[in-house]
XYZ file of C-alpha atoms in Angstrom:
306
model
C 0.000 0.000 0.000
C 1.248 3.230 -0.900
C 2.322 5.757 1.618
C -0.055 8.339 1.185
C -2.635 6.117 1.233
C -1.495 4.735 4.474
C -1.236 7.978 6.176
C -4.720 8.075 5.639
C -5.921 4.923 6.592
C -4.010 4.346 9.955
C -6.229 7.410 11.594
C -9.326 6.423 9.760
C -9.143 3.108 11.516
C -7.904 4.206 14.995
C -11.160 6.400 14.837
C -13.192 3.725 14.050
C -11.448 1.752 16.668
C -11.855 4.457 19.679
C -15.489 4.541 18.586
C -16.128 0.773 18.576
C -14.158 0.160 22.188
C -16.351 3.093 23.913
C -19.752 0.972 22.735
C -17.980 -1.437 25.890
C -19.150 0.293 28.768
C -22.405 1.344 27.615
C -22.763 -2.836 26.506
C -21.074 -4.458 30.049
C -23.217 -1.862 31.896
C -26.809 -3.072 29.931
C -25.407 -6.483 30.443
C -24.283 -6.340 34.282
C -27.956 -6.038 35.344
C -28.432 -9.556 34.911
C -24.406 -11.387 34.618
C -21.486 -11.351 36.660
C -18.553 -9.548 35.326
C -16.269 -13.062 35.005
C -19.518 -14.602 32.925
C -19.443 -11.219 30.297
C -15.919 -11.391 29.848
C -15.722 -15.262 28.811
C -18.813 -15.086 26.866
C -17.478 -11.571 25.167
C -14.345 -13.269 23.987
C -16.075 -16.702 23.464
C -18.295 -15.374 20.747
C -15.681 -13.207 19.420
C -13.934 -16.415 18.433
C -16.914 -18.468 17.063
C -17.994 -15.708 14.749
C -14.086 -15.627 13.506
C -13.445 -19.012 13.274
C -14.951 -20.039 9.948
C -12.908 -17.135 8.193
C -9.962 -17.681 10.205
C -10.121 -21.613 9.720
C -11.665 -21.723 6.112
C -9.279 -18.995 4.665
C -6.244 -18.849 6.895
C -5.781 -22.791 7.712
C -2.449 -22.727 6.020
C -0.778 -19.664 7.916
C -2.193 -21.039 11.105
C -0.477 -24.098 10.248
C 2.847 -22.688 9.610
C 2.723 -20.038 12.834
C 6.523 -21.289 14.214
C 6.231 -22.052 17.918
C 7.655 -19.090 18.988
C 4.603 -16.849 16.917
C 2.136 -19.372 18.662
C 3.587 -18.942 22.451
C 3.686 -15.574 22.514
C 0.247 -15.315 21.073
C -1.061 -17.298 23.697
C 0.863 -15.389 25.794
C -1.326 -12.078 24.395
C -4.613 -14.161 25.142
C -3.371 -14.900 28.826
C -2.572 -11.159 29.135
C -5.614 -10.484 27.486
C -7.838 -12.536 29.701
C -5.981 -11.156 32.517
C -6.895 -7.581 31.940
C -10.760 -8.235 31.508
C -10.998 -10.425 34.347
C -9.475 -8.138 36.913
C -10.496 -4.703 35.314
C -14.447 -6.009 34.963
C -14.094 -7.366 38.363
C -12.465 -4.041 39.901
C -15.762 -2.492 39.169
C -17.295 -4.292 41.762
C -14.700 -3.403 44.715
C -13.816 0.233 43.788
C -15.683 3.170 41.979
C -15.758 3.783 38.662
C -13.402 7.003 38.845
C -10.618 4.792 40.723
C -10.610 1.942 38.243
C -10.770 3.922 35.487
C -7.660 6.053 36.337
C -5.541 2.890 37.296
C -6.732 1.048 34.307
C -5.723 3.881 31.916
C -2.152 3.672 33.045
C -1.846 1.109 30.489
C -0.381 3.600 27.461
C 2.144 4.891 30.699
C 3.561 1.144 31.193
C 3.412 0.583 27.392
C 5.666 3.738 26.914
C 8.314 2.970 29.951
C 8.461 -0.726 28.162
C 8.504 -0.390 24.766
C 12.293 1.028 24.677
C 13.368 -2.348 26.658
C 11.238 -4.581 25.328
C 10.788 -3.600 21.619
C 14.004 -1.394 20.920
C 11.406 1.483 20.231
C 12.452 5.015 21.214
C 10.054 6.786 22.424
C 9.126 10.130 20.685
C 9.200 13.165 22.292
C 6.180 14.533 20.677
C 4.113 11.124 21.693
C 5.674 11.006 25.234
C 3.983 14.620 25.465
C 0.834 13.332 23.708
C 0.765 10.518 26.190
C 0.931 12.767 29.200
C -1.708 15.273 28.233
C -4.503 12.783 26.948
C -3.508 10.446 30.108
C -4.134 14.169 32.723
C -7.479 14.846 30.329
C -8.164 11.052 31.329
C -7.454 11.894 35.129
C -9.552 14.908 34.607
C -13.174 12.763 33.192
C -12.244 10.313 36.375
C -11.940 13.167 39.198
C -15.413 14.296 37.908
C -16.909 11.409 38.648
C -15.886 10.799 42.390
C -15.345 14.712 43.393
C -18.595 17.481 43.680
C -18.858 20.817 44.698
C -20.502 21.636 47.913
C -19.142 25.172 49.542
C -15.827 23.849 47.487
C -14.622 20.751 45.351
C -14.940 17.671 47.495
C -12.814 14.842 46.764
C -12.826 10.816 48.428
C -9.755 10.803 50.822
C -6.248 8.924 50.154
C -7.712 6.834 52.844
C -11.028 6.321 51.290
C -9.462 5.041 48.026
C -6.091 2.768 49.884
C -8.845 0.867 52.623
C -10.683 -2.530 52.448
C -12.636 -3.790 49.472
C -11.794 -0.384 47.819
C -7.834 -1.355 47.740
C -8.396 -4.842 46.704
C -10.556 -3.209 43.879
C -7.728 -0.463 42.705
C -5.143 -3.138 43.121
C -7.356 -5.127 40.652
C -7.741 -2.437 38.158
C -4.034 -1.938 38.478
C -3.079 -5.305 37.452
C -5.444 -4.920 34.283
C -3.308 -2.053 33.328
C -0.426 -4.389 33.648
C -1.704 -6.636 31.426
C -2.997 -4.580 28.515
C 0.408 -3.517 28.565
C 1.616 -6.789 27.777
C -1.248 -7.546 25.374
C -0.094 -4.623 23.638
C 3.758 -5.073 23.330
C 3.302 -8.625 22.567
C 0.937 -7.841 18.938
C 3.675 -4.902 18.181
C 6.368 -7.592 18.266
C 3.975 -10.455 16.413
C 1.669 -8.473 13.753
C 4.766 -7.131 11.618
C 5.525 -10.999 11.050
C 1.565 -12.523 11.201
C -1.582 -11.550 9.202
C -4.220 -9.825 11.487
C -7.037 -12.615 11.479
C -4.774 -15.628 12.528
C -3.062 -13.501 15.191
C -6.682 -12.297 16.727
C -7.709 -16.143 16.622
C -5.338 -17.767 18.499
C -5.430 -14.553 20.959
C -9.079 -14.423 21.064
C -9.150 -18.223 20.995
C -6.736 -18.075 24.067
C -8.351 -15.259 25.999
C -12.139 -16.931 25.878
C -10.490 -20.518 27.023
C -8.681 -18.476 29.911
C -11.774 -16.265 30.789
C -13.709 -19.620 31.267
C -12.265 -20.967 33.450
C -11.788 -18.343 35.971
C -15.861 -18.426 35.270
C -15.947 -21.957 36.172
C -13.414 -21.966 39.102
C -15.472 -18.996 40.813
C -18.733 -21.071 40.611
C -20.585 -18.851 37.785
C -22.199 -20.394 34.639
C -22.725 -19.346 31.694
C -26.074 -20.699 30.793
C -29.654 -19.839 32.051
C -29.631 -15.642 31.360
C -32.392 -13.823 29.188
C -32.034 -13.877 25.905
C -31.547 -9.754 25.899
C -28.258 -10.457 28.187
C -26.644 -12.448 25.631
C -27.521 -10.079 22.624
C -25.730 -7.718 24.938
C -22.823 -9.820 25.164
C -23.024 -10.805 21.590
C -22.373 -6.754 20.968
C -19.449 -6.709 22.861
C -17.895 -9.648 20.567
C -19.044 -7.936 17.526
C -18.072 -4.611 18.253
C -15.883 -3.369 20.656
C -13.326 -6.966 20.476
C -14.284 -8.108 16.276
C -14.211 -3.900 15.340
C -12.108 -2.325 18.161
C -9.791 -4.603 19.213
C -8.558 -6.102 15.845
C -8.322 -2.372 14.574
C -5.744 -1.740 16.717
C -4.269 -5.032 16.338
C -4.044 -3.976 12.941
C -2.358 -0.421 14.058
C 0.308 -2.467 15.802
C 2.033 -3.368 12.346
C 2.315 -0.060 11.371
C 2.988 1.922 14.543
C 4.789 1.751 17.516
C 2.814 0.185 20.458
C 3.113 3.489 22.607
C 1.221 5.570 20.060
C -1.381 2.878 19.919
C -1.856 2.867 23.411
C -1.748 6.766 23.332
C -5.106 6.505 20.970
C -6.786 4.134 23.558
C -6.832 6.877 25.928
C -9.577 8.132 23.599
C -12.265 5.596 25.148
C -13.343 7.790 27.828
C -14.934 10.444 24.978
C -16.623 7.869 22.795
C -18.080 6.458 25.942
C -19.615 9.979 27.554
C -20.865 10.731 23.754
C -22.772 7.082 23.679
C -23.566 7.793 27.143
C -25.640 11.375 26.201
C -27.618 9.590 23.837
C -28.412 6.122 25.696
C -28.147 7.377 28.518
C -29.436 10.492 28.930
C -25.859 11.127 30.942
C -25.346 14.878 30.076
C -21.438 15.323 30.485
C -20.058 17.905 32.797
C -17.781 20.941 32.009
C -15.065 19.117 33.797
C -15.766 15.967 31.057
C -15.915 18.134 28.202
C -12.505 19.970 29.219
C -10.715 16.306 30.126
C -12.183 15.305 26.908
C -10.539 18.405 24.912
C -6.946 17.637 26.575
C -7.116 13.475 25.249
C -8.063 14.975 21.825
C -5.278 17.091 22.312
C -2.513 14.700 23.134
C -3.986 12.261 20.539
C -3.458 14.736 17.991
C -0.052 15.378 19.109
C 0.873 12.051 19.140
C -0.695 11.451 15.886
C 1.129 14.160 14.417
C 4.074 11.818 14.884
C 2.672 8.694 13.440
């Protein structure tokens, strides 16, 4: 593909993949009002994989055959990480608030930048350094507005609020997501250069969904018996936010380095407050809009870089 038209494209389709990844919360929320957050999660990456699997399998049988076994370790190593961050991030919901989790979950694109040097010989830019520090504050900015209100003065939850009980266990949860998206992310920046896109998402969507089930089975949930209306829920999160927004930037990761891609992730957080206004009714603050303007910023900073 020529370079032009590339320059073009690799936006286009992290646009299309920030818009598809913020359909997740509106989807796990609609969802979560019938499902635990371990049952979602398998199901999610279960269906992800059945809908692939006659492409991947029907048209990709003999690249999936030749994968060497280092290709096919390390993408099962991308499903474990994978599985890892959906299981503990979902699950953080239910210890912490939604502010905490999301600000220790979004420190993924920080690892991803303090790794990528050591672990992928990637410099990292100035420019997307600086990108990655202003959308990450515009990300801290959305979160604070959702745990902090003004009465006589801003009122924030205590360092002791956030570090005590259930709370901790909950933050340290959402931390160890961040962790792993990290990992996801480093390990399809050293694989897609050398693998097509559809069988690297199989075996890592493949891996995640056999992962995901059983921590479903071993903490005593099922996945059978819901409404019918939970699992078109879930059957929206396979199709869109993994099958649209995840392979997109799976797809980014052969053509830029993984810091910048995690850099555009930080651009859930306004895709998710838009879908929220509409299907929600959630109108978003001042202090959303402005936290939304800084991400776009460093996103565009970043992506001047690209």
């Amino acid at each position: 593909m020529n370079q032009p038209r590339m320059r073009l494209l690799i936006p286009f389709t992290l646009l299309i993949a920030v818009l598809a990844v913020s359909t997740a919360s509106i989807l796990i929320r609609f969802a979560q009002r019938e499902a635990a957050s371990l049952v979602i999660a398998a199901l999610r990456l279960a269906f992800a994989t059945i809908v692939l699997a006659p492409h991947a399998l029907l048209h990709h049988r003999t690249e999936l055959q030749r994968l060497t076994r280092r290709a096919a370790w390390l993408a099962l190593l991308a499903g474990f990480f994978l599985s890892i961050h959906f299981a503990t991030w979902i699950s953080s919901l239910e210890y912490t608030t939604v502010a905490s989790s999301v600000v220790l979950v979004s420190t993924g694109p920080l690892w991803v930048a303090l790794l990528s040097p050591l672990t992928l010989r990637e410099p990292l830019r100035r420019a997307v350094f600086l990108g990655l520090v202003l959308a990450f504050s515009g990300g801290l900015v959305i979160s604070l507005a959702g745990a902090c209100f003004w009465e006589d003065g801003l009122l924030c939850p205590s360092l002791s609020q956030v570090l005590h009980g259930r709370a901790l266990f909950g933050n340290l949860l959402a931390l160890v997501g961040a962790w792993a998206v990290a990992g996801y992310l480093i390990i399809g920046r050293k694989l897609r250069p050398h693998v097509s896109l559809v069988p690297y998402i199989f075996v890592v969507y493949a891996a995640a969904a056999l992962f995901l089930s059983v921590y479903m089975l071993l903490a005593g949930y099922s996945p059978l018996g819901y409404q019918p209306l939970t699992y078109v829920w879930i059957l929206l999160l396979a199709l869109i936010p993994q099958l649209i927004g995840h392979s997109a930037y799976n797809w980014a990761l052969a053509h830029l380095p993984a810091a910048f891609v995690a850099v555009t992730t930080l651009g859930e957080p306004i895709g998710s407050a838009i879908l929220a206004y509409f299907l929600l009714q959630e109108s978003p603050t001042p202090a959303v809009m402005a936290g939304g303007a800084l991400i776009l910023g460093g996103i565009y900073l970043a992506l001047r870089q690209a």
